[in-house]
Amino acid sequence: GGDLRVEKYLQPFQLSPETLQEVSARLRKDLLRGLGKHSHHKAPVKMLPTFVRATPDGTEKGDFLALDLGGTNFRVLHVRVEEEAQKVLKMDSQICAIPQEMMLGTGEQLFDHIATCLGDFLESHNLKGQTLPLGFTFSFPCEQLEIDKSILIRWTKGFNCSGVEGKDVVQLLKEAIHRRGDYHIGSVAMVNDTVGTMMSCGYKDQSCEIGMIIGTGTNACYMEEIKNVKRIEGEDGRMCINTEWGGFGDDGCLDDILTEFDVEVDKTSINPGVHIFEKMISGMYLGEIVRLVLVKMTKDKLLFKGQISEALGTCGLFETKFISEIEEPDSGLENAKKILTELGLDWSLVDASVVRLVCDTISSRSAYLCAAALATLVNRIRNNRKLGHLKTTVGVDGTVYRKHPTSKLQKAVRLLAPQCDITFLVSEDGSGKGAAMVTAVAQRLAHQSRLLEESDGEDNEEEEEEEGQ
Ligand code: BGC
């Protein structure tokens, strides 16, 4: 009897291969809507151009600063790209906490704080006199107009600073630095963390053309043919597109697979109705989904003798990191007991194993949904290039990817994209180093086009001379 009732709760989270295929097909349509000239402004999956037109070719080099804002912490880095060693080295870095109040305060406060952290870093590393180019990883959906002009569309992941949405984030950063007036920065390149991740892996493995994050939030970017990006002029070459797949489902197209718990998590979030896909997958929400399931099961007298503790009854107190601890193959059950005790619950052995099952079910769903979305991207790249078989590399980062078993995700992608052979490369410090890499590639391209112009110029002179003769 008990087992069946447990099953009843978990079944809506268990997505069959057919359902995943259907999810992947829906995303395929949404990618097209996002890329279309007339459909993009209403598209839930925004498919944002990044102005990154090339992945590294291995000749980049130099010293850079990088800022990384978008997860739980803000980081400043000094990065060196070494051509000889084909390595991106993190010389130094510093973490600055962003207090909760600041995440919900004014934009000016936030950017002043960022400028202060950067100033302190430059000061303590003796870099204040130099004017280094800066890569700014800003992991929120932005309408990018240039590599250094990027308008925040909306905040996600618990941030909600006033006066930033609709504004150019690079400008806000420069203004904050200007207000201080004690140091300068060189050219700025803005990147999403997915792009940073792809680019930092791309230095090591030049077939890396997808970047994926499964952390506090979730998202991916990939190299698309420019001719398919209808908002951008040009027919030749590729551009990296920031899909913002977290917004998949915002038009209701995933309603049939949402559980009552997903609906509840969305309703109580600070951004109801948006980033529906992200809320089923990413670290900011997984713990809360588990908590809501456990509460309901307890009310139904399936767990903890029907007694909900104060902690279990409190929003946000079942942390996502508990899930990976409870899922651990060897020590999982022991961890579960410890966590349940800390949450003030009167548990039995059966309770502990049911909790494990709940955690496993919800983290598996997250992995499978990501797999479905990733399959859509690799299948698209394969079709774009009219290849029977595609071999490609995905740069990945994020705590949810790192801390949870990845075999499920990988197996599911193989099933959903059988003609693609995918290598997963976990990026170390990708979003920081990658921003530097983007800056480095942009410099290389600018340098190359200057050389081209110069040699064009020479040709012209010759022609003129010829005409004159
Ligand atoms: C943001 C993306 C970001 C992702 C992962 C999402 O909430 O909208 O821009 O890439 O989180 O950090």
XYZ file of N, CA, C and O in Angstrom, residues 19-204:
744
model
N 8.227 11.285 -23.985
C 7.954 12.647 -23.513
C 9.184 13.536 -23.708
O 9.067 14.680 -24.144
N 10.352 12.989 -23.407
C 11.573 13.789 -23.569
C 11.785 14.155 -25.034
O 12.204 15.270 -25.358
N 11.466 13.210 -25.902
C 11.571 13.474 -27.337
C 10.633 14.624 -27.730
O 10.995 15.510 -28.495
N 9.442 14.583 -27.138
C 8.442 15.622 -27.401
C 8.945 16.984 -26.871
O 8.827 18.010 -27.548
N 9.528 16.988 -25.697
C 10.080 18.225 -25.123
C 11.163 18.771 -26.062
O 11.202 19.960 -26.381
N 12.017 17.876 -26.532
C 13.099 18.279 -27.423
C 12.529 18.867 -28.722
O 13.018 19.878 -29.226
N 11.463 18.252 -29.225
C 10.847 18.750 -30.467
C 10.216 20.129 -30.254
O 10.288 21.005 -31.117
N 9.615 20.322 -29.098
C 9.022 21.651 -28.821
C 10.105 22.711 -28.739
O 9.939 23.825 -29.220
N 11.218 22.354 -28.120
C 12.301 23.329 -28.024
C 12.843 23.646 -29.416
O 13.201 24.784 -29.706
N 12.882 22.609 -30.279
C 13.378 22.839 -31.643
C 12.558 23.944 -32.316
O 13.101 24.855 -32.936
N 11.246 23.887 -32.139
C 10.383 24.929 -32.723
C 10.652 26.283 -32.086
O 10.658 27.312 -32.752
N 10.872 26.261 -30.776
C 11.096 27.533 -30.083
C 12.425 28.180 -30.461
O 12.536 29.407 -30.450
N 13.417 27.359 -30.794
C 14.688 27.935 -31.237
C 14.434 28.749 -32.506
O 14.941 29.862 -32.658
N 13.611 28.183 -33.388
C 13.308 28.880 -34.641
C 12.553 30.175 -34.402
O 12.835 31.201 -35.015
N 11.611 30.112 -33.465
C 10.869 31.347 -33.139
C 11.825 32.420 -32.632
O 11.724 33.591 -32.986
N 12.751 32.022 -31.791
C 13.706 32.979 -31.229
C 14.649 33.563 -32.271
O 15.071 34.710 -32.163
N 14.955 32.765 -33.298
C 15.881 33.239 -34.327
C 15.190 34.102 -35.372
O 15.831 34.878 -36.074
N 13.872 33.967 -35.480
C 13.122 34.621 -36.560
C 13.058 36.130 -36.388
O 13.021 36.647 -35.276
N 13.030 36.809 -37.519
C 13.035 38.271 -37.494
C 11.772 38.839 -36.846
O 11.817 39.787 -36.072
N 10.632 38.233 -37.172
C 9.378 38.798 -36.688
C 8.814 38.076 -35.470
O 7.913 38.566 -34.827
N 9.370 36.915 -35.188
C 8.842 36.149 -34.051
C 9.685 36.313 -32.794
O 9.238 35.985 -31.700
N 10.903 36.865 -32.943
C 11.821 36.807 -31.802
C 11.372 37.624 -30.602
O 11.577 37.225 -29.459
N 10.718 38.762 -30.846
C 10.413 39.617 -29.694
C 9.354 38.998 -28.781
O 9.241 39.392 -27.628
N 8.597 38.031 -29.301
C 7.616 37.376 -28.436
C 8.059 35.973 -28.021
O 7.337 35.268 -27.320
N 9.236 35.571 -28.475
C 9.645 34.183 -28.252
C 10.074 33.945 -26.807
O 10.816 34.736 -26.240
N 9.599 32.861 -26.200
C 10.003 32.554 -24.832
C 11.482 32.155 -24.722
O 12.127 32.417 -23.706
N 12.010 31.517 -25.762
C 13.436 31.179 -25.781
C 14.107 32.240 -26.653
O 13.937 32.270 -27.867
N 14.868 33.125 -26.030
C 15.190 34.392 -26.678
C 16.264 34.337 -27.761
O 16.353 35.208 -28.608
N 17.138 33.348 -27.738
C 18.138 33.182 -28.799
C 18.897 34.488 -29.065
O 18.841 35.072 -30.139
N 19.623 34.944 -28.060
C 20.248 36.257 -28.133
C 21.605 36.219 -28.839
O 22.468 35.416 -28.478
N 21.788 37.074 -29.825
C 23.105 37.174 -30.467
C 24.137 37.631 -29.434
O 23.825 38.453 -28.569
N 25.351 37.117 -29.518
C 26.371 37.455 -28.519
C 27.508 38.280 -29.096
O 28.385 38.727 -28.350
N 27.539 38.416 -30.421
C 28.633 39.109 -31.104
C 29.969 38.385 -30.930
O 31.016 38.947 -31.191
N 29.887 37.158 -30.508
C 31.074 36.303 -30.507
C 31.004 35.492 -31.794
O 30.111 34.679 -31.977
N 31.936 35.780 -32.710
C 31.858 35.190 -34.041
C 32.836 34.061 -34.252
O 32.860 33.421 -35.284
N 33.722 33.885 -33.281
C 34.701 32.822 -33.462
C 35.086 32.252 -32.116
O 35.074 32.954 -31.103
N 35.389 30.979 -32.128
C 35.944 30.358 -30.933
C 37.471 30.495 -31.038
O 37.984 30.848 -32.095
N 38.175 30.247 -29.969
C 39.623 30.463 -30.001
C 40.313 29.629 -31.081
O 39.859 28.531 -31.395
N 41.386 30.142 -31.656
C 42.167 29.341 -32.610
C 43.536 28.992 -32.046
O 44.387 28.423 -32.728
N 43.741 29.362 -30.798
C 44.979 28.958 -30.137
C 46.100 29.970 -30.258
O 47.188 29.756 -29.734
N 45.848 31.100 -30.946
C 46.930 32.083 -31.084
C 46.732 33.283 -30.162
O 47.506 34.233 -30.197
N 45.665 33.224 -29.355
C 45.381 34.362 -28.496
C 46.397 34.440 -27.354
O 46.921 33.420 -26.914
N 46.631 35.660 -26.889
C 47.508 35.814 -25.716
C 47.311 37.174 -25.042
O 46.717 38.072 -25.609
N 47.822 37.270 -23.818
C 47.793 38.555 -23.127
C 47.255 38.476 -21.705
O 46.855 37.416 -21.231
N 47.245 39.627 -21.042
C 46.733 39.738 -19.671
C 45.384 40.437 -19.662
O 45.182 41.413 -20.389
N 44.503 39.953 -18.837
C 43.137 40.469 -18.810
C 42.600 40.512 -17.389
O 43.052 39.775 -16.522
N 41.606 41.371 -17.215
C 40.823 41.325 -15.983
C 39.502 40.662 -16.326
O 39.019 40.771 -17.446
N 38.924 39.980 -15.363
C 37.602 39.410 -15.596
C 36.729 39.641 -14.371
O 37.206 39.555 -13.233
N 35.498 39.958 -14.625
C 34.503 40.070 -13.556
C 33.463 38.998 -13.809
O 33.135 38.710 -14.955
N 32.960 38.428 -12.746
C 31.994 37.346 -12.909
C 30.835 37.559 -11.940
O 30.979 37.371 -10.739
N 29.708 37.960 -12.473
C 28.524 38.182 -11.638
C 27.360 37.343 -12.143
O 27.053 37.363 -13.326
N 26.724 36.626 -11.266
C 25.558 35.884 -11.734
C 25.174 34.684 -10.909
O 24.056 34.208 -10.978
N 26.073 34.185 -10.114
C 25.693 33.077 -9.233
C 25.471 33.633 -7.854
O 24.865 34.698 -7.702
N 26.014 32.965 -6.853
C 25.836 33.455 -5.495
C 26.918 34.456 -5.118
O 26.752 35.231 -4.202
N 28.032 34.408 -5.848
C 29.136 35.301 -5.517
C 29.528 36.171 -6.693
O 29.233 35.861 -7.838
N 30.248 37.237 -6.370
C 30.846 38.063 -7.395
C 32.349 37.838 -7.328
O 32.917 37.763 -6.236
N 32.997 37.686 -8.469
C 34.436 37.425 -8.465
C 35.190 38.380 -9.377
O 34.672 38.786 -10.424
N 36.390 38.713 -8.962
C 37.299 39.488 -9.795
C 38.493 38.597 -10.084
O 38.994 37.918 -9.180
N 38.952 38.565 -11.324
C 40.098 37.724 -11.667
C 41.108 38.480 -12.510
O 40.742 39.378 -13.274
N 42.360 38.083 -12.351
C 43.419 38.513 -13.254
C 43.824 37.250 -14.013
O 44.207 36.258 -13.417
N 43.694 37.297 -15.330
C 43.861 36.099 -16.140
C 44.949 36.322 -17.175
O 45.068 37.410 -17.744
N 45.753 35.301 -17.391
C 46.774 35.385 -18.443
C 46.540 34.285 -19.461
O 46.427 33.116 -19.112
N 46.466 34.682 -20.727
C 46.307 33.707 -21.807
C 47.687 33.484 -22.412
O 48.319 34.419 -22.902
N 48.161 32.238 -22.322
C 49.523 31.925 -22.781
C 49.490 31.083 -24.036
O 49.055 29.940 -24.009
N 49.989 31.651 -25.103
C 49.933 30.960 -26.381
C 50.822 29.713 -26.397
O 50.397 28.648 -26.843
N 52.033 29.873 -25.891
C 52.983 28.745 -25.947
C 52.402 27.520 -25.252
O 52.427 26.421 -25.776
N 51.849 27.746 -24.060
C 51.359 26.615 -23.274
C 49.907 26.275 -23.610
O 49.375 25.283 -23.115
N 49.274 27.069 -24.490
C 47.859 26.871 -24.811
C 47.026 26.801 -23.533
O 46.221 25.902 -23.343
N 47.288 27.765 -22.662
C 46.619 27.702 -21.371
C 46.060 29.056 -20.994
O 46.633 30.085 -21.329
N 44.937 29.019 -20.290
C 44.421 30.230 -19.685
C 44.722 30.108 -18.204
O 44.222 29.217 -17.531
N 45.579 30.976 -17.723
C 45.981 30.870 -16.327
C 45.244 31.885 -15.477
O 45.139 33.060 -15.840
N 44.761 31.412 -14.360
C 44.209 32.346 -13.385
C 45.361 32.812 -12.519
O 45.942 32.031 -11.780
N 45.743 34.077 -12.637
C 46.872 34.574 -11.859
C 46.433 34.796 -10.414
O 47.084 34.359 -9.490
N 45.356 35.509 -10.255
C 44.822 35.818 -8.936
C 43.320 35.959 -9.056
O 42.815 36.283 -10.123
N 42.649 35.757 -7.943
C 41.216 36.044 -7.969
C 40.740 36.369 -6.570
O 41.415 36.060 -5.580
N 39.608 37.002 -6.529
C 39.061 37.406 -5.236
C 37.548 37.294 -5.298
O 36.940 37.671 -6.302
N 36.979 36.766 -4.233
C 35.522 36.632 -4.168
C 34.962 37.738 -3.295
O 35.513 38.018 -2.232
N 33.921 38.393 -3.751
C 33.213 39.350 -2.907
C 31.792 38.847 -2.765
O 31.133 38.589 -3.768
N 31.347 38.730 -1.553
C 29.966 38.309 -1.359
C 29.032 39.432 -1.783
O 29.375 40.609 -1.676
N 27.885 39.062 -2.322
C 26.849 40.051 -2.588
C 25.757 39.807 -1.551
O 25.044 38.806 -1.625
N 25.637 40.691 -0.572
C 24.613 40.469 0.447
C 23.202 40.477 -0.151
O 22.955 41.179 -1.133
N 22.357 39.670 0.445
C 20.959 39.533 0.003
C 20.293 40.900 -0.234
O 19.638 41.114 -1.242
N 20.524 41.855 0.700
C 19.869 43.175 0.553
C 20.311 43.837 -0.735
O 19.531 44.541 -1.384
N 21.581 43.592 -1.081
C 22.094 44.242 -2.283
C 21.498 43.642 -3.548
O 21.299 44.321 -4.548
N 21.173 42.343 -3.484
C 20.547 41.687 -4.636
C 19.167 42.279 -4.908
O 18.641 42.167 -6.009
N 18.591 42.886 -3.873
C 17.247 43.448 -4.021
C 17.255 44.968 -3.870
O 16.211 45.596 -3.770
N 18.462 45.570 -3.846
C 18.561 47.019 -3.653
C 18.543 47.792 -4.966
O 17.941 47.368 -5.940
N 19.267 48.911 -5.001
C 19.302 49.693 -6.238
C 20.474 49.240 -7.103
O 21.471 48.709 -6.601
N 20.341 49.482 -8.402
C 21.410 49.139 -9.324
C 22.683 49.901 -9.002
O 23.789 49.374 -9.102
N 22.515 51.174 -8.606
C 23.681 51.997 -8.313
C 24.506 51.390 -7.180
O 25.730 51.284 -7.270
N 23.825 50.942 -6.135
C 24.522 50.288 -5.018
C 25.282 49.064 -5.507
O 26.439 48.848 -5.154
N 24.614 48.268 -6.328
C 25.246 47.042 -6.817
C 26.505 47.358 -7.617
O 27.570 46.782 -7.375
N 26.413 48.303 -8.548
C 27.564 48.598 -9.399
C 28.665 49.336 -8.635
O 29.846 49.155 -8.921
N 28.284 50.144 -7.642
C 29.305 50.763 -6.787
C 30.078 49.676 -6.039
O 31.303 49.745 -5.904
N 29.356 48.687 -5.570
C 29.978 47.573 -4.852
C 30.953 46.828 -5.767
O 32.083 46.517 -5.384
N 30.523 46.585 -7.001
C 31.373 45.902 -7.975
C 32.634 46.729 -8.243
O 33.751 46.198 -8.244
N 32.452 48.023 -8.434
C 33.595 48.897 -8.720
C 34.550 48.938 -7.528
O 35.766 48.992 -7.698
N 34.002 48.887 -6.328
C 34.842 48.872 -5.124
C 35.653 47.577 -5.054
O 36.858 47.594 -4.812
N 34.981 46.446 -5.277
C 35.693 45.161 -5.244
C 36.816 45.153 -6.266
O 37.929 44.710 -5.975
N 36.526 45.646 -7.474
C 37.542 45.679 -8.529
C 38.689 46.592 -8.112
O 39.861 46.229 -8.248
N 38.351 47.757 -7.556
C 39.374 48.708 -7.104
C 40.276 48.093 -6.038
O 41.503 48.174 -6.122
N 39.658 47.438 -5.054
C 40.441 46.792 -3.998
C 41.373 45.736 -4.581
O 42.517 45.598 -4.169
N 40.846 45.000 -5.539
C 41.639 43.936 -6.166
C 42.846 44.521 -6.896
O 43.973 44.054 -6.725
N 42.612 45.563 -7.678
C 43.703 46.193 -8.432
C 44.755 46.730 -7.480
O 45.954 46.582 -7.688
N 44.259 47.354 -6.417
C 45.141 47.921 -5.403
C 46.034 46.832 -4.792
O 47.255 46.927 -4.798
N 45.400 45.767 -4.325
C 46.168 44.764 -3.580
C 47.033 43.905 -4.501
O 47.913 43.200 -4.032
N 46.807 43.951 -5.809
C 47.657 43.181 -6.716
C 48.539 44.075 -7.575
O 49.079 43.625 -8.587
N 48.631 45.335 -7.150
C 49.508 46.276 -7.858
C 49.194 46.417 -9.335
O 50.095 46.457 -10.172
N 47.922 46.436 -9.670
C 47.549 46.513 -11.086
C 46.912 47.855 -11.432
O 46.487 48.080 -12.552
N 46.865 48.737 -10.441
C 46.124 49.980 -10.639
C 46.688 50.856 -11.756
O 45.936 51.546 -12.429
N 47.995 50.797 -11.932
C 48.609 51.635 -12.954
C 48.342 51.152 -14.376
O 48.391 51.927 -15.323
N 48.041 49.862 -14.534
C 47.845 49.316 -15.881
C 46.409 49.535 -16.341
O 45.507 49.675 -15.538
N 46.240 49.549 -17.647
C 44.873 49.636 -18.168
C 44.590 48.348 -18.934
O 44.809 48.265 -20.133
N 44.159 47.344 -18.211
C 43.965 46.034 -18.840
C 42.571 45.921 -19.449
O 41.608 46.475 -18.912
N 42.463 45.192 -20.566
C 41.132 44.915 -21.102
C 40.354 44.049 -20.114
O 40.950 43.260 -19.380
N 39.054 44.217 -20.123
C 38.251 43.549 -19.103
C 37.123 42.731 -19.731
O 36.393 43.220 -20.599
N 37.019 41.490 -19.313
C 35.890 40.648 -19.710
C 34.885 40.630 -18.572
O 35.259 40.403 -17.425
N 33.656 40.906 -18.887
C 32.625 40.985 -17.854
C 31.605 39.877 -18.092
O 30.822 39.930 -19.034
N 31.663 38.865 -17.248
C 30.663 37.809 -17.331
C 29.459 38.234 -16.512
O 29.556 38.402 -15.296
N 28.364 38.402 -17.187
C 27.149 38.881 -16.541
C 26.058 37.872 -16.920
O 25.608 37.847 -18.060
N 25.690 37.029 -15.974
C 24.902 35.845 -16.335
C 23.398 36.027 -16.203
O 22.734 35.343 -15.419
N 22.913 36.979 -16.966
C 21.483 37.254 -17.014
C 21.136 37.531 -18.474
O 22.022 37.875 -19.260
N 19.854 37.375 -18.832
C 19.515 37.596 -20.242
C 19.710 39.055 -20.653
O 19.119 39.941 -20.052
N 20.566 39.264 -21.644
C 20.839 40.611 -22.126
C 20.688 40.693 -23.631
O 21.104 39.787 -24.347
N 20.117 41.776 -24.072
C 20.057 42.064 -25.506
C 21.358 42.752 -25.841
O 21.588 43.897 -25.463
N 22.221 42.024 -26.526
C 23.546 42.549 -26.777
C 23.535 43.312 -28.099
O 23.072 42.813 -29.113
N 24.032 44.545 -28.077
C 24.033 45.354 -29.296
C 25.419 45.391 -29.916
O 25.583 45.522 -31.113
N 26.411 45.309 -29.060
C 27.809 45.226 -29.474
C 28.463 44.339 -28.432
O 27.848 44.024 -27.420
N 29.733 44.040 -28.655
C 30.426 43.227 -27.648
C 30.504 43.999 -26.324
O 30.507 43.415 -25.246
N 30.460 45.347 -26.397
C 30.537 46.139 -25.163
C 29.288 46.989 -24.938
O 29.337 48.054 -24.341
N 28.169 46.493 -25.449
C 26.914 47.200 -25.193
C 25.823 46.146 -25.030
O 25.527 45.407 -25.954
N 25.256 46.103 -23.849
C 24.416 44.964 -23.530
C 23.310 45.365 -22.555
O 23.574 45.776 -21.428
N 22.080 45.253 -23.034
C 20.941 45.750 -22.264
C 20.320 44.603 -21.457
O 19.931 43.584 -22.039
N 20.205 44.782 -20.163
C 19.581 43.730 -19.339
C 18.094 43.623 -19.675
O 17.354 44.605 -19.588
N 17.670 42.427 -20.063
C 16.249 42.212 -20.355
C 15.484 42.032 -19.056
O 14.486 42.680 -18.796
N 15.986 41.135 -18.217
C 15.393 41.002 -16.883
C 16.337 40.260 -15.958
O 17.193 39.505 -16.388
N 16.145 40.499 -14.682
C 16.897 39.771 -13.669
C 16.340 38.363 -13.541
O 15.152 38.131 -13.817
N 17.178 37.437 -13.092
C 16.724 36.079 -12.771
C 17.460 35.660 -11.491
O 18.218 36.444 -10.927
N 17.245 34.445 -11.061
C 17.998 33.817 -9.975
C 18.047 34.624 -8.684
O 19.075 34.692 -8.020
N 16.969 35.289 -8.346
C 16.919 35.952 -7.045
C 17.432 37.379 -7.019
O 17.344 38.051 -6.005
N 17.999 37.849 -8.136
C 18.403 39.259 -8.209
C 17.197 40.101 -8.610
O 16.358 39.664 -9.398
N 17.115 41.288 -8.061
C 16.060 42.207 -8.505
C 16.430 43.647 -8.166
O 15.701 44.336 -7.451
N 17.558 44.112 -8.671
C 17.995 45.477 -8.381
C 17.242 46.469 -9.263
O 17.108 46.253 -10.469
N 16.837 47.556 -8.660
C 16.044 48.536 -9.402
C 16.918 49.327 -10.371
O 18.129 49.494 -10.141
N 16.309 49.790 -11.440
C 16.976 50.703 -12.359
C 18.032 50.067 -13.243
O 18.909 50.756 -13.750
N 17.991 48.767 -13.432
C 18.976 48.126 -14.292
C 18.323 47.506 -15.534
O 18.869 47.589 -16.633
N 17.141 46.924 -15.354
C 16.454 46.343 -16.507
C 16.234 47.430 -17.561
O 15.844 48.554 -17.237
N 16.550 47.073 -18.812
C 16.406 48.047 -19.893
C 17.626 48.951 -20.063
O 17.655 49.780 -20.961
N 18.606 48.810 -19.205
C 19.801 49.671 -19.287
C 21.021 48.895 -19.795
O 21.077 47.670 -19.674
N 21.997 49.638 -20.305
C 23.256 49.050 -20.752
C 24.152 48.791 -19.543
O 24.591 49.720 -18.869
N 24.390 47.538 -19.299
C 25.111 47.134 -18.102
C 26.577 47.578 -18.137
O 27.160 47.930 -17.107
N 27.184 47.584 -19.321
C 28.574 48.040 -19.446
C 28.663 49.509 -19.043
O 29.566 49.928 -18.317
N 27.688 50.278 -19.510
C 27.617 51.700 -19.164
C 27.516 51.889 -17.655
O 28.220 52.710 -17.068
N 26.646 51.098 -17.018
C 26.477 51.212 -15.566
C 27.777 50.901 -14.837
O 28.131 51.568 -13.867
N 28.506 49.905 -15.346
C 29.797 49.569 -14.740
C 30.786 50.717 -14.919
O 31.458 51.137 -13.973
N 30.861 51.243 -16.145
C 31.802 52.337 -16.415
C 31.473 53.559 -15.576
O 32.373 54.228 -15.059
N 30.186 53.848 -15.429
C 29.784 55.002 -14.624
C 30.221 54.832 -13.170
O 30.708 55.772 -12.538
N 30.048 53.615 -12.667
C 30.428 53.364 -11.268
C 31.937 53.531 -11.093
O 32.399 54.093 -10.092
N 32.713 53.053 -12.071
C 34.175 53.203 -12.000
C 34.540 54.688 -12.088
O 35.407 55.182 -11.371
N 33.808 55.385 -12.939
C 34.043 56.815 -13.114
C 33.750 57.591 -11.829
O 34.488 58.506 -11.462
N 32.676 57.206 -11.142
C 32.327 57.883 -9.884
C 33.483 57.821 -8.891
O 33.701 58.735 -8.126
N 34.212 56.704 -8.904
C 35.365 56.588 -8.005
C 36.535 57.404 -8.530
O 37.209 58.086 -7.780
N 36.789 57.241 -9.821
C 37.828 58.041 -10.463
C 39.263 57.686 -10.119
O 40.167 58.434 -10.445
N 39.504 56.562 -9.455
C 40.890 56.257 -9.065
C 41.559 55.180 -9.916
O 42.697 54.827 -9.680
N 40.861 54.634 -10.887
C 41.519 53.705 -11.811
C 40.775 53.662 -13.145
O 39.642 54.135 -13.256
N 41.434 53.089 -14.142
C 40.841 52.993 -15.477
C 40.811 51.544 -15.933
O 41.629 50.746 -15.496
N 39.901 51.244 -16.828
C 39.924 49.919 -17.454
C 40.003 50.090 -18.962
O 39.620 51.133 -19.499
N 40.521 49.058 -19.636
C 40.622 49.096 -21.093
C 39.297 48.720 -21.733
O 38.238 48.910 -21.140
N 39.366 48.159 -22.938
C 38.134 47.797 -23.635
C 37.401 46.709 -22.853
O 38.009 45.904 -22.146
N 36.078 46.716 -22.964
C 35.256 45.767 -22.216
C 34.581 44.792 -23.173
O 34.118 45.186 -24.245
N 34.543 43.523 -22.817
C 33.723 42.559 -23.556
C 32.732 41.943 -22.580
O 33.117 41.477 -21.510
N 31.468 41.987 -22.943
C 30.417 41.422 -22.086
C 30.100 40.014 -22.546
O 29.917 39.784 -23.735
N 30.007 39.093 -21.609
C 29.613 37.731 -21.979
C 28.667 37.107 -20.974
O 28.706 37.416 -19.787
N 27.872 36.234 -21.476
C 27.058 35.388 -20.616
C 27.967 34.259 -20.094
O 28.946 33.895 -20.749
N 27.622 33.670 -18.947
C 28.478 32.600 -18.409
C 28.559 31.380 -19.330
O 29.583 30.698 -19.382
N 27.481 31.113 -20.060
C 27.520 29.972 -20.988
C 28.581 30.217 -22.061
O 29.330 29.317 -22.429
N 28.650 31.457 -22.527
C 29.614 31.823 -23.562
C 31.034 31.735 -23.002
O 31.945 31.196 -23.640
N 31.210 32.232 -21.789
C 32.503 32.139 -21.134
C 32.947 30.690 -21.004
O 34.108 30.347 -21.260
N 32.021 29.849 -20.635
C 32.330 28.428 -20.459
C 32.728 27.795 -21.780
O 33.720 27.072 -21.867
N 31.976 28.090 -22.832
C 32.320 27.560 -24.153
C 33.705 28.052 -24.584
O 34.527 27.276 -25.069
N 33.959 29.326 -24.377
C 35.210 29.907 -24.855
C 36.414 29.420 -24.062
O 37.499 29.267 -24.608
N 36.237 29.196 -22.776
C 37.403 28.748 -22.007
C 37.716 27.298 -22.342
O 38.872 26.901 -22.405
N 36.692 26.500 -22.588
C 36.951 25.120 -23.018
C 37.485 25.093 -24.438
O 38.225 24.198 -24.824
N 37.095 26.095 -25.211
C 37.481 26.149 -26.611
C 38.963 26.358 -26.850
O 39.472 26.053 -27.927
N 39.660 26.861 -25.867
C 41.099 27.049 -26.041
C 41.794 25.690 -25.999
O 42.727 25.428 -26.734
N 41.268 24.821 -25.137
C 41.840 23.488 -24.985
C 41.377 22.569 -26.112
O 42.130 21.779 -26.644
